[in-house]
Amino acid sequence: MEIREVIIDSIKTALWELKIEESKISKIGLEHPEDISHGDYSSNVAMVLSKIVSQNPRELAEKIVAEILERKLELIEKVEVAGPGFINFYLSNYFFKNKTKEILKPGKKFGKNKNLKKQKKKFGKNKNLKKQKTVIEYTDPNPFKEFHIGHLMSNAIGEAISRVLEENGAKVIRACYQGDVGLHVAKTLWGANKMIKDDPSVKKYFFYGQVGDVKDLSIWGKAYALGATTYESDETAKKEIIEINKKVYSGEDKELNKLYRIGRKFSLKEFEKIYKILGTKFDKYFFESETTPIGIKIVQNNIDNGIFDRSEGAIIFKGENYGLHTRVFINSQGLPTYETKELGLTLTKFKKDNLFSKKLDLSVVTTATEQTEYMKVVQKAISLIKPEIEAKMKHIAHGMMRLESGKMSSRKGNVVTGESLIKDSLDMIREKITERDFTAEEKEEIAKIVGISALKYSILKSSIGGDIVYDFEKSI
C-alpha cells in the first residue's frame, strides 16, 4: 500500500473501533503541512466529525490517535494532536530507509543483450511536461568579481528546478547570464592599471598568468577591491573610472581592451571549474555586452509611445504609475543600467530559434531577494511592450546565506567567497576521514561528494525565499 493509504486506513480502523461511521464524511482529508515540524502528513478528520458526532474536536482527535497508536505501525514513528484537533503523522526512519532502497533498486536488463548493463529505475519520472520548453537562468556570476556565496545559492536552486522539470518531461535549457560590462568592470580595470603603475612587476600576473589558476585570479579580486574603494573616496579616480566604463562599452581603447579580454577570459575559465565541481553544465551563456545594445534599442523605440520618458538627460520608466519604483534605464551619460540589459536579455531569450527550434514556453530566473523590486519593474515594462512574453516569465528570489557563527568569514578567518566555502567544506571532510581506511583517491572523491552535498542540502532543505544559516559541522 502507498503510505497515504496506510495512514487513511489507520484512521478508518480507529473510527471503526470508536464506533463512528466513516460514511458520515465524504472523504478523509490528508495533507502535507506547510511546516515540516508539524509532521509529514496532517488530517483534520476529527474537526470535521466533531460537529456530526457532537464531541469536542481535540478530545475526539486524542481518541483517534490513541487507537492508531494501539496498532504500532512500523511506517509511522509518532502521531500527535495539534491545535484545535489536527492529527499530525510523522513517518519512521524504517519507512524512509525502505523507500530509498526502492528508489535505488536496479531495473531489469533489456531483452537478451548482454552488453546492456542494468539500468536504474527512473523513480518518479514522467511526461507531464513533455511539451513544455523552458529556459532556467541561474548562478550568474560577474567576470572580474568573486564567485560569492549568493552564486552558490542560485546555483543549487536553479539546478534543482532544472532537474525537477526534466524529470517531469520538460525540455530544459540551462542558461547563465554574466555581467561582462558595467561599472564593476571599469573599477577592476582602473585598479589593475593602478597596481601596475605602482609596481610594474605585477603586470605579468595580469597579462601572462596561467588561465584558470586561482592564485593568478586572486589579483583581479584585489584590483576590483582597490577600484571599488577608491571610487567611493576619490573624486578624481571616480571620474577616471566613469571614463573607463564608457571606453569598455565603445571598445575605443586598444590597450584597455587587451587587459579587459584577458581578465574576462581568466574569470570565465575559473567559473567553469566551479560549475564542474557543483555538477552544472550550462547549455547557453548570455553576456551583458551582447544584451546591452538590444536593450538600448528597445528603450529608445518605446519613448514616443509613452512607455519610457526622458528626465534630466536620462531615460526612465515611471514605475510609480503601476505601484512600483521609478527606475532609470539609460542614465544621463547615455549608459544603460541593469534594467535595460535585463530587458535586452529577456527579449533575446524569446527570439525565434535562439534557444529552441520551437517557441519558448517559460523563462525562469533565480536571483537574490534584493533584486526583486527591479525585476518587477522590468517585467512590468515588458508587459507593456510584449505582453505575450511577460506572461511566460517567472522570477524566483532566494534569501542570503550566512555562517552559523554569524560572521561572514571562513574557518581560516578570511572573507567568505563561494570558492572558499567549498574549499573549507572539503577540507573539514578530509580532516574527518584522515584515520579511515581509504586510499587517497577515495578520500578525495568522498570529500567532493559530501562537501558539495552538504552545501546543497543546507540551501535546499529550507524555503527558497528565506535566509540560510550554514553550519559546517551539522551540514557535513
GROMACS .gro file of C-alpha atoms in nm:
model
  476
    1MET     CA    1   0.000   0.000   0.000
    2GLU     CA    2   0.107   0.359  -0.058
    3ILE     CA    3   0.183   0.549   0.261
    4ARG     CA    4  -0.124   0.773   0.218
    5GLU     CA    5  -0.342   0.462   0.204
    6VAL     CA    6  -0.172   0.323   0.514
    7ILE     CA    7  -0.247   0.641   0.711
    8ILE     CA    8  -0.605   0.671   0.586
    9ASP     CA    9  -0.663   0.303   0.663
   10SER     CA   10  -0.532   0.358   1.018
   11ILE     CA   11  -0.780   0.644   1.063
   12LYS     CA   12  -1.068   0.434   0.927
   13THR     CA   13  -0.979   0.150   1.166
   14ALA     CA   14  -0.966   0.393   1.460
   15LEU     CA   15  -1.310   0.530   1.369
   16TRP     CA   16  -1.445   0.174   1.346
   17GLU     CA   17  -1.306   0.096   1.693
   18LEU     CA   18  -1.469   0.416   1.825
   19LYS     CA   19  -1.797   0.309   1.661
   20ILE     CA   20  -1.805   0.619   1.438
   21GLU     CA   21  -1.938   0.563   1.089
   22GLU     CA   22  -1.684   0.669   0.827
   23SER     CA   23  -1.968   0.732   0.586
   24LYS     CA   24  -2.065   1.039   0.786
   25ILE     CA   25  -1.799   1.234   0.590
   26SER     CA   26  -1.740   1.234   0.216
   27LYS     CA   27  -1.366   1.162   0.247
   28ILE     CA   28  -1.085   1.166   0.499
   29GLY     CA   29  -0.863   1.470   0.433
   30LEU     CA   30  -0.486   1.420   0.441
   31GLU     CA   31  -0.240   1.697   0.355
   32HIS     CA   32   0.128   1.782   0.382
   33PRO     CA   33   0.173   2.054   0.649
   34GLU     CA   34   0.343   2.371   0.524
   35ASP     CA   35   0.588   2.347   0.816
   36ILE     CA   36   0.764   2.008   0.826
   37SER     CA   37   0.795   2.037   1.205
   38HIS     CA   38   0.420   1.968   1.212
   39GLY     CA   39   0.471   1.624   1.061
   40ASP     CA   40   0.484   1.459   0.720
   41TYR     CA   41   0.103   1.437   0.693
   42SER     CA   42  -0.183   1.604   0.876
   43SER     CA   43  -0.556   1.529   0.891
   44ASN     CA   44  -0.849   1.742   1.007
   45VAL     CA   45  -1.083   1.440   1.029
   46ALA     CA   46  -1.156   1.496   1.400
   47MET     CA   47  -1.254   1.859   1.339
   48VAL     CA   48  -1.487   1.761   1.054
   49LEU     CA   49  -1.651   1.477   1.251
   50SER     CA   50  -1.679   1.665   1.581
   51LYS     CA   51  -1.982   1.860   1.467
   52ILE     CA   52  -2.151   1.548   1.334
   53VAL     CA   53  -2.096   1.332   1.645
   54SER     CA   54  -2.124   1.623   1.891
   55GLN     CA   55  -1.782   1.579   2.050
   56ASN     CA   56  -1.502   1.822   2.133
   57PRO     CA   57  -1.268   1.811   1.828
   58ARG     CA   58  -0.946   1.792   2.028
   59GLU     CA   59  -1.081   1.522   2.258
   60LEU     CA   60  -1.203   1.326   1.957
   61ALA     CA   61  -0.860   1.365   1.792
   62GLU     CA   62  -0.691   1.228   2.105
   63LYS     CA   63  -0.920   0.923   2.099
   64ILE     CA   64  -0.841   0.860   1.732
   65VAL     CA   65  -0.467   0.894   1.799
   66ALA     CA   66  -0.488   0.650   2.091
   67GLU     CA   67  -0.649   0.390   1.866
   68ILE     CA   68  -0.393   0.443   1.589
   69LEU     CA   69  -0.103   0.404   1.833
   70GLU     CA   70  -0.251   0.073   1.953
   71ARG     CA   71  -0.169  -0.076   1.612
   72LYS     CA   72   0.202   0.015   1.639
   73LEU     CA   73   0.256   0.075   1.269
   74GLU     CA   74   0.625   0.045   1.180
   75LEU     CA   75   0.592   0.301   0.900
   76ILE     CA   76   0.480   0.570   1.143
   77GLU     CA   77   0.717   0.700   1.412
   78LYS     CA   78   0.463   0.907   1.606
   79VAL     CA   79   0.117   1.061   1.588
   80GLU     CA   80   0.029   1.382   1.772
   81VAL     CA   81  -0.270   1.608   1.824
   82ALA     CA   82  -0.208   1.975   1.744
   83GLY     CA   83  -0.410   2.295   1.787
   84PRO     CA   84  -0.789   2.259   1.791
   85GLY     CA   85  -0.778   1.898   1.670
   86PHE     CA   86  -0.536   1.839   1.384
   87ILE     CA   87  -0.379   1.493   1.379
   88ASN     CA   88  -0.013   1.504   1.267
   89PHE     CA   89   0.166   1.193   1.140
   90TYR     CA   90   0.547   1.156   1.145
   91LEU     CA   91   0.694   0.885   0.922
   92SER     CA   92   0.958   0.649   1.062
   93ASN     CA   93   1.319   0.602   0.960
   94TYR     CA   94   1.213   0.246   0.864
   95PHE     CA   95   0.980   0.394   0.600
   96PHE     CA   96   1.244   0.628   0.458
   97LYS     CA   97   1.513   0.358   0.455
   98ASN     CA   98   1.295   0.114   0.262
   99LYS     CA   99   1.164   0.384   0.029
  100THR     CA  100   1.524   0.483  -0.051
  101LYS     CA  101   1.608   0.118  -0.129
  102GLU     CA  102   1.308   0.106  -0.363
  103ILE     CA  103   1.421   0.423  -0.542
  104LEU     CA  104   1.776   0.291  -0.589
  105LYS     CA  105   1.677  -0.065  -0.682
  106PRO     CA  106   1.814  -0.151  -1.031
  107GLY     CA  107   1.573  -0.230  -1.310
  108LYS     CA  108   1.578  -0.539  -1.530
  109LYS     CA  109   1.804  -0.596  -1.827
  110PHE     CA  110   1.659  -0.505  -2.165
  111GLY     CA  111   1.596  -0.818  -2.371
  112LYS     CA  112   1.881  -1.064  -2.418
  113ASN     CA  113   2.153  -0.813  -2.499
  114LYS     CA  114   2.433  -0.894  -2.254
  115ASN     CA  115   2.618  -0.574  -2.340
  116LEU     CA  116   2.345  -0.364  -2.181
  117LYS     CA  117   2.405  -0.303  -1.813
  118LYS     CA  118   2.125  -0.296  -1.560
  119GLN     CA  119   1.955   0.038  -1.575
  120LYS     CA  120   1.830   0.204  -1.257
  121LYS     CA  121   1.465   0.291  -1.234
  122LYS     CA  122   1.373   0.645  -1.315
  123PHE     CA  123   1.180   0.685  -0.992
  124GLY     CA  124   0.903   0.941  -1.030
  125LYS     CA  125   1.000   1.027  -1.387
  126ASN     CA  126   0.701   1.116  -1.606
  127LYS     CA  127   0.598   1.308  -1.916
  128ASN     CA  128   0.356   1.557  -1.759
  129LEU     CA  129   0.551   1.849  -1.909
  130LYS     CA  130   0.670   1.680  -2.228
  131LYS     CA  131   0.554   1.971  -2.445
  132GLN     CA  132   0.699   2.245  -2.225
  133LYS     CA  133   1.017   2.421  -2.336
  134THR     CA  134   1.181   2.613  -2.056
  135VAL     CA  135   1.496   2.815  -2.004
  136ILE     CA  136   1.624   2.827  -1.645
  137GLU     CA  137   1.869   3.109  -1.579
  138TYR     CA  138   2.076   3.080  -1.263
  139THR     CA  139   2.414   3.129  -1.090
  140ASP     CA  140   2.503   3.442  -1.297
  141PRO     CA  141   2.846   3.538  -1.160
  142ASN     CA  142   3.010   3.853  -1.297
  143PRO     CA  143   3.354   3.832  -1.460
  144PHE     CA  144   3.619   4.038  -1.276
  145LYS     CA  145   3.441   3.976  -0.944
  146GLU     CA  146   3.450   3.691  -0.696
  147PHE     CA  147   3.217   3.394  -0.714
  148HIS     CA  148   3.033   3.466  -0.389
  149ILE     CA  149   2.804   3.256  -0.171
  150GLY     CA  150   2.494   3.407  -0.331
  151HIS     CA  151   2.603   3.240  -0.654
  152LEU     CA  152   2.617   2.907  -0.468
  153MET     CA  153   2.257   2.956  -0.354
  154SER     CA  154   2.138   3.050  -0.703
  155ASN     CA  155   2.321   2.750  -0.850
  156ALA     CA  156   2.176   2.496  -0.607
  157ILE     CA  157   1.821   2.628  -0.650
  158GLY     CA  158   1.842   2.671  -1.029
  159GLU     CA  159   1.994   2.327  -1.081
  160ALA     CA  160   1.728   2.165  -0.859
  161ILE     CA  161   1.447   2.337  -1.052
  162SER     CA  162   1.604   2.228  -1.381
  163ARG     CA  163   1.619   1.865  -1.272
  164VAL     CA  164   1.263   1.864  -1.134
  165LEU     CA  165   1.126   1.997  -1.464
  166GLU     CA  166   1.335   1.750  -1.664
  167GLU     CA  167   1.206   1.458  -1.455
  168ASN     CA  168   0.857   1.576  -1.546
  169GLY     CA  169   0.940   1.558  -1.914
  170ALA     CA  170   1.012   1.924  -1.993
  171LYS     CA  171   1.283   2.028  -2.236
  172VAL     CA  172   1.516   2.246  -2.028
  173ILE     CA  173   1.792   2.481  -2.136
  174ARG     CA  174   2.029   2.576  -1.852
  175ALA     CA  175   2.140   2.937  -1.900
  176CYS     CA  176   2.392   3.158  -1.725
  177TYR     CA  177   2.390   3.538  -1.759
  178GLN     CA  178   2.715   3.716  -1.684
  179GLY     CA  179   2.789   4.085  -1.644
  180ASP     CA  180   3.100   4.131  -1.857
  181VAL     CA  181   3.046   4.508  -1.891
  182GLY     CA  182   2.949   4.771  -1.639
  183LEU     CA  183   3.090   4.981  -1.359
  184HIS     CA  184   3.235   4.680  -1.173
  185VAL     CA  185   3.449   4.604  -1.480
  186ALA     CA  186   3.568   4.965  -1.501
  187LYS     CA  187   3.660   4.962  -1.131
  188THR     CA  188   3.862   4.642  -1.181
  189LEU     CA  189   4.046   4.775  -1.485
  190TRP     CA  190   4.124   5.102  -1.307
  191GLY     CA  191   4.253   4.904  -1.007
  192ALA     CA  192   4.466   4.681  -1.230
  193ASN     CA  193   4.623   4.979  -1.407
  194LYS     CA  194   4.689   5.147  -1.071
  195MET     CA  195   4.858   4.834  -0.934
  196ILE     CA  196   5.072   4.802  -1.248
  197LYS     CA  197   5.166   5.171  -1.230
  198ASP     CA  198   5.266   5.142  -0.862
  199ASP     CA  199   5.455   4.815  -0.916
  200PRO     CA  200   5.533   4.725  -1.281
  201SER     CA  201   5.637   4.372  -1.177
  202VAL     CA  202   5.271   4.272  -1.118
  203LYS     CA  203   5.191   4.328  -1.487
  204LYS     CA  204   5.298   3.971  -1.564
  205TYR     CA  205   5.026   3.836  -1.331
  206PHE     CA  206   4.759   4.027  -1.519
  207PHE     CA  207   4.887   3.966  -1.872
  208TYR     CA  208   5.074   3.635  -1.862
  209GLY     CA  209   4.926   3.434  -1.576
  210GLN     CA  210   4.809   3.080  -1.643
  211VAL     CA  211   4.440   3.084  -1.743
  212GLY     CA  212   4.216   2.941  -1.473
  213ASP     CA  213   4.472   2.944  -1.192
  214VAL     CA  214   4.309   3.057  -0.866
  215LYS     CA  215   4.631   3.217  -0.740
  216ASP     CA  216   4.658   3.431  -1.052
  217LEU     CA  217   4.289   3.517  -1.045
  218SER     CA  218   4.309   3.648  -0.691
  219ILE     CA  219   4.494   3.951  -0.823
  220TRP     CA  220   4.184   4.050  -1.021
  221GLY     CA  221   3.988   4.041  -0.697
  222LYS     CA  222   4.243   4.275  -0.541
  223ALA     CA  223   4.217   4.507  -0.841
  224TYR     CA  224   3.840   4.523  -0.807
  225ALA     CA  225   3.863   4.591  -0.433
  226LEU     CA  226   4.109   4.873  -0.495
  227GLY     CA  227   3.894   5.027  -0.769
  228ALA     CA  228   3.571   4.993  -0.569
  229THR     CA  229   3.707   5.156  -0.251
  230THR     CA  230   3.887   5.434  -0.440
  231TYR     CA  231   3.571   5.507  -0.642
  232GLU     CA  232   3.392   5.593  -0.317
  233SER     CA  233   3.672   5.802  -0.164
  234ASP     CA  234   3.848   5.982  -0.451
  235GLU     CA  235   3.656   6.211  -0.690
  236THR     CA  236   3.938   6.217  -0.946
  237ALA     CA  237   3.956   5.839  -0.952
  238LYS     CA  238   3.577   5.823  -0.976
  239LYS     CA  239   3.581   6.037  -1.292
  240GLU     CA  240   3.858   5.820  -1.438
  241ILE     CA  241   3.658   5.502  -1.369
  242ILE     CA  242   3.349   5.652  -1.532
  243GLU     CA  243   3.557   5.730  -1.843
  244ILE     CA  244   3.695   5.374  -1.846
  245ASN     CA  245   3.338   5.246  -1.827
  246LYS     CA  246   3.249   5.442  -2.141
  247LYS     CA  247   3.559   5.310  -2.320
  248VAL     CA  248   3.470   4.949  -2.237
  249TYR     CA  249   3.130   4.994  -2.400
  250SER     CA  250   3.272   5.172  -2.704
  251GLY     CA  251   3.583   4.949  -2.739
  252GLU     CA  252   3.789   5.250  -2.848
  253ASP     CA  253   4.099   5.190  -2.628
  254LYS     CA  254   4.312   4.901  -2.766
  255GLU     CA  255   4.539   4.866  -2.460
  256LEU     CA  256   4.241   4.873  -2.225
  257ASN     CA  257   4.062   4.618  -2.445
  258LYS     CA  258   4.358   4.384  -2.421
  259LEU     CA  259   4.354   4.393  -2.040
  260TYR     CA  260   3.976   4.356  -2.046
  261ARG     CA  261   3.983   4.046  -2.270
  262ILE     CA  262   4.246   3.875  -2.054
  263GLY     CA  263   4.057   3.942  -1.731
  264ARG     CA  264   3.728   3.824  -1.883
  265LYS     CA  265   3.889   3.505  -2.011
  266PHE     CA  266   4.051   3.431  -1.674
  267SER     CA  267   3.720   3.478  -1.492
  268LEU     CA  268   3.516   3.261  -1.727
  269LYS     CA  269   3.773   2.980  -1.712
  270GLU     CA  270   3.767   2.987  -1.334
  271PHE     CA  271   3.386   2.987  -1.324
  272GLU     CA  272   3.382   2.675  -1.543
  273LYS     CA  273   3.592   2.492  -1.283
  274ILE     CA  274   3.340   2.582  -1.015
  275TYR     CA  275   3.041   2.479  -1.231
  276LYS     CA  276   3.204   2.138  -1.282
  277ILE     CA  277   3.253   2.090  -0.907
  278LEU     CA  278   2.889   2.186  -0.847
  279GLY     CA  279   2.761   1.943  -1.112
  280THR     CA  280   2.620   2.200  -1.354
  281LYS     CA  281   2.675   2.213  -1.728
  282PHE     CA  282   2.521   2.517  -1.894
  283ASP     CA  283   2.369   2.492  -2.239
  284LYS     CA  284   2.366   2.865  -2.312
  285TYR     CA  285   2.565   3.166  -2.193
  286PHE     CA  286   2.434   3.522  -2.219
  287PHE     CA  287   2.655   3.827  -2.166
  288GLU     CA  288   2.566   4.186  -2.086
  289SER     CA  289   2.793   4.302  -2.367
  290GLU     CA  290   2.555   4.123  -2.607
  291THR     CA  291   2.221   4.214  -2.449
  292THR     CA  292   2.307   4.581  -2.385
  293PRO     CA  293   2.265   4.716  -2.743
  294ILE     CA  294   1.941   4.518  -2.778
  295GLY     CA  295   1.804   4.668  -2.455
  296ILE     CA  296   1.907   5.021  -2.553
  297LYS     CA  297   1.727   4.989  -2.888
  298ILE     CA  298   1.410   4.861  -2.717
  299VAL     CA  299   1.411   5.154  -2.473
  300GLN     CA  300   1.471   5.413  -2.745
  301ASN     CA  301   1.195   5.264  -2.963
  302ASN     CA  302   0.942   5.292  -2.683
  303ILE     CA  303   0.983   5.656  -2.579
  304ASP     CA  304   0.738   5.810  -2.824
  305ASN     CA  305   0.462   5.569  -2.724
  306GLY     CA  306   0.496   5.678  -2.359
  307ILE     CA  307   0.632   5.356  -2.208
  308PHE     CA  308   0.961   5.532  -2.127
  309ASP     CA  309   1.014   5.901  -2.053
  310ARG     CA  310   1.302   6.146  -2.077
  311SER     CA  311   1.400   6.308  -1.746
  312GLU     CA  312   1.701   6.534  -1.675
  313GLY     CA  313   1.903   6.383  -1.960
  314ALA     CA  314   1.817   6.024  -1.865
  315ILE     CA  315   1.551   5.781  -1.987
  316ILE     CA  316   1.329   5.642  -1.713
  317PHE     CA  317   1.035   5.408  -1.657
  318LYS     CA  318   0.771   5.563  -1.428
  319GLY     CA  319   0.708   5.262  -1.210
  320GLU     CA  320   0.505   5.466  -0.961
  321ASN     CA  321   0.223   5.471  -1.219
  322TYR     CA  322   0.193   5.096  -1.156
  323GLY     CA  323   0.261   5.083  -0.782
  324LEU     CA  324   0.634   5.026  -0.835
  325HIS     CA  325   0.954   5.231  -0.813
  326THR     CA  326   1.055   5.466  -1.093
  327ARG     CA  327   1.379   5.337  -1.244
  328VAL     CA  328   1.647   5.482  -1.471
  329PHE     CA  329   1.703   5.266  -1.780
  330ILE     CA  330   1.961   5.488  -1.954
  331ASN     CA  331   2.148   5.736  -1.738
  332SER     CA  332   2.241   6.097  -1.817
  333GLN     CA  333   2.579   5.979  -1.953
  334GLY     CA  334   2.399   5.769  -2.212
  335LEU     CA  335   2.493   5.442  -2.045
  336PRO     CA  336   2.244   5.160  -1.980
  337THR     CA  337   2.151   5.033  -1.633
  338TYR     CA  338   2.088   4.674  -1.520
  339GLU     CA  339   1.722   4.717  -1.613
  340THR     CA  340   1.799   4.788  -1.979
  341LYS     CA  341   2.036   4.493  -2.002
  342GLU     CA  342   1.772   4.268  -1.842
  343LEU     CA  343   1.518   4.395  -2.094
  344GLY     CA  344   1.752   4.301  -2.379
  345LEU     CA  345   1.824   3.963  -2.221
  346THR     CA  346   1.458   3.869  -2.184
  347LEU     CA  347   1.366   3.953  -2.541
  348THR     CA  348   1.680   3.774  -2.662
  349LYS     CA  349   1.566   3.454  -2.487
  350PHE     CA  350   1.232   3.465  -2.667
  351LYS     CA  351   1.381   3.545  -3.005
  352LYS     CA  352   1.280   3.284  -3.260
  353ASP     CA  353   1.524   2.991  -3.285
  354ASN     CA  354   1.756   3.141  -3.024
  355LEU     CA  355   1.717   2.856  -2.774
  356PHE     CA  356   1.471   2.609  -2.924
  357SER     CA  357   1.359   2.516  -3.273
  358LYS     CA  358   1.009   2.595  -3.147
  359LYS     CA  359   0.871   2.871  -2.926
  360LEU     CA  360   0.978   2.908  -2.564
  361ASP     CA  361   0.701   2.832  -2.313
  362LEU     CA  362   0.862   2.956  -1.991
  363SER     CA  363   1.159   3.162  -1.873
  364VAL     CA  364   1.261   3.115  -1.510
  365VAL     CA  365   1.518   3.345  -1.347
  366THR     CA  366   1.667   3.294  -0.999
  367THR     CA  367   1.821   3.591  -0.817
  368ALA     CA  368   1.869   3.720  -0.464
  369THR     CA  369   1.567   3.886  -0.299
  370GLU     CA  370   1.744   4.224  -0.319
  371GLN     CA  371   1.680   4.223  -0.695
  372THR     CA  372   1.308   4.155  -0.663
  373GLU     CA  373   1.191   4.515  -0.699
  374TYR     CA  374   1.393   4.595  -1.008
  375MET     CA  375   1.283   4.264  -1.165
  376LYS     CA  376   0.921   4.371  -1.107
  377VAL     CA  377   0.987   4.695  -1.296
  378VAL     CA  378   1.150   4.509  -1.587
  379GLN     CA  379   0.861   4.264  -1.603
  380LYS     CA  380   0.607   4.547  -1.599
  381ALA     CA  381   0.787   4.728  -1.881
  382ILE     CA  382   0.790   4.407  -2.085
  383SER     CA  383   0.417   4.360  -2.020
  384LEU     CA  384   0.358   4.692  -2.198
  385ILE     CA  385   0.595   4.615  -2.485
  386LYS     CA  386   0.542   4.240  -2.534
  387PRO     CA  387   0.256   4.117  -2.311
  388GLU     CA  388   0.273   3.767  -2.462
  389ILE     CA  389   0.632   3.738  -2.333
  390GLU     CA  390   0.562   3.876  -1.986
  391ALA     CA  391   0.301   3.602  -1.934
  392LYS     CA  392   0.578   3.343  -1.972
  393MET     CA  393   0.822   3.499  -1.722
  394LYS     CA  394   0.878   3.370  -1.369
  395HIS     CA  395   1.118   3.520  -1.115
  396ILE     CA  396   1.227   3.312  -0.815
  397ALA     CA  397   1.409   3.504  -0.541
  398HIS     CA  398   1.627   3.344  -0.273
  399GLY     CA  399   1.748   3.482   0.058
  400MET     CA  400   2.101   3.532   0.184
  401MET     CA  401   2.346   3.284   0.333
  402ARG     CA  402   2.544   3.341   0.650
  403LEU     CA  403   2.756   3.121   0.869
  404GLU     CA  404   2.625   2.970   1.194
  405SER     CA  405   2.875   3.189   1.382
  406GLY     CA  406   2.707   3.497   1.237
  407LYS     CA  407   3.042   3.614   1.096
  408MET     CA  408   3.098   3.623   0.724
  409SER     CA  409   3.444   3.472   0.740
  410SER     CA  410   3.572   3.124   0.667
  411ARG     CA  411   3.723   2.878   0.914
  412LYS     CA  412   4.060   3.034   0.842
  413GLY     CA  413   3.940   3.387   0.912
  414ASN     CA  414   3.912   3.503   0.552
  415VAL     CA  415   3.610   3.673   0.398
  416VAL     CA  416   3.373   3.407   0.264
  417THR     CA  417   3.352   3.360  -0.112
  418GLY     CA  418   3.179   3.073  -0.287
  419GLU     CA  419   3.518   2.919  -0.359
  420SER     CA  420   3.640   2.947   0.000
  421LEU     CA  421   3.318   2.797   0.137
  422ILE     CA  422   3.351   2.498  -0.096
  423LYS     CA  423   3.719   2.461  -0.005
  424ASP     CA  424   3.653   2.482   0.369
  425SER     CA  425   3.377   2.222   0.346
  426LEU     CA  426   3.604   1.983   0.158
  427ASP     CA  427   3.894   2.045   0.399
  428MET     CA  428   3.676   1.964   0.700
  429ILE     CA  429   3.576   1.631   0.548
  430ARG     CA  430   3.937   1.550   0.464
  431GLU     CA  431   4.019   1.608   0.833
  432LYS     CA  432   3.737   1.380   0.944
  433ILE     CA  433   3.844   1.084   0.729
  434THR     CA  434   4.219   1.107   0.794
  435GLU     CA  435   4.216   0.795   1.013
  436ARG     CA  436   3.979   0.596   0.790
  437ASP     CA  437   4.098   0.308   0.573
  438PHE     CA  438   4.057   0.473   0.232
  439THR     CA  439   4.302   0.534  -0.049
  440ALA     CA  440   4.398   0.893  -0.126
  441GLU     CA  441   4.177   0.882  -0.436
  442GLU     CA  442   3.881   0.751  -0.237
  443LYS     CA  443   3.924   1.020   0.029
  444GLU     CA  444   3.926   1.294  -0.234
  445GLU     CA  445   3.615   1.153  -0.403
  446ILE     CA  446   3.432   1.131  -0.068
  447ALA     CA  447   3.536   1.486   0.023
  448LYS     CA  448   3.397   1.626  -0.302
  449ILE     CA  449   3.070   1.432  -0.289
  450VAL     CA  450   2.997   1.502   0.078
  451GLY     CA  451   3.124   1.861   0.073
  452ILE     CA  452   2.909   1.972  -0.220
  453SER     CA  453   2.612   1.771  -0.094
  454ALA     CA  454   2.634   1.939   0.248
  455LEU     CA  455   2.625   2.283   0.088
  456LYS     CA  456   2.335   2.197  -0.142
  457TYR     CA  457   2.139   2.029   0.137
  458SER     CA  458   2.175   2.335   0.360
  459ILE     CA  459   2.031   2.551   0.082
  460LEU     CA  460   1.756   2.321  -0.045
  461LYS     CA  461   1.617   2.200   0.289
  462SER     CA  462   1.471   2.545   0.359
  463SER     CA  463   1.210   2.761   0.189
  464ILE     CA  464   1.361   2.931  -0.117
  465GLY     CA  465   1.280   3.287  -0.010
  466GLY     CA  466   1.431   3.265   0.338
  467ASP     CA  467   1.786   3.328   0.456
  468ILE     CA  468   2.014   3.027   0.506
  469VAL     CA  469   2.239   2.956   0.804
  470TYR     CA  470   2.528   2.729   0.707
  471ASP     CA  471   2.670   2.521   0.990
  472PHE     CA  472   2.977   2.326   0.876
  473GLU     CA  473   2.951   2.056   1.142
  474LYS     CA  474   2.575   1.991   1.121
  475SER     CA  475   2.557   2.002   0.743
  476ILE     CA  476   2.852   1.769   0.687
   0.00000   0.00000   0.00000
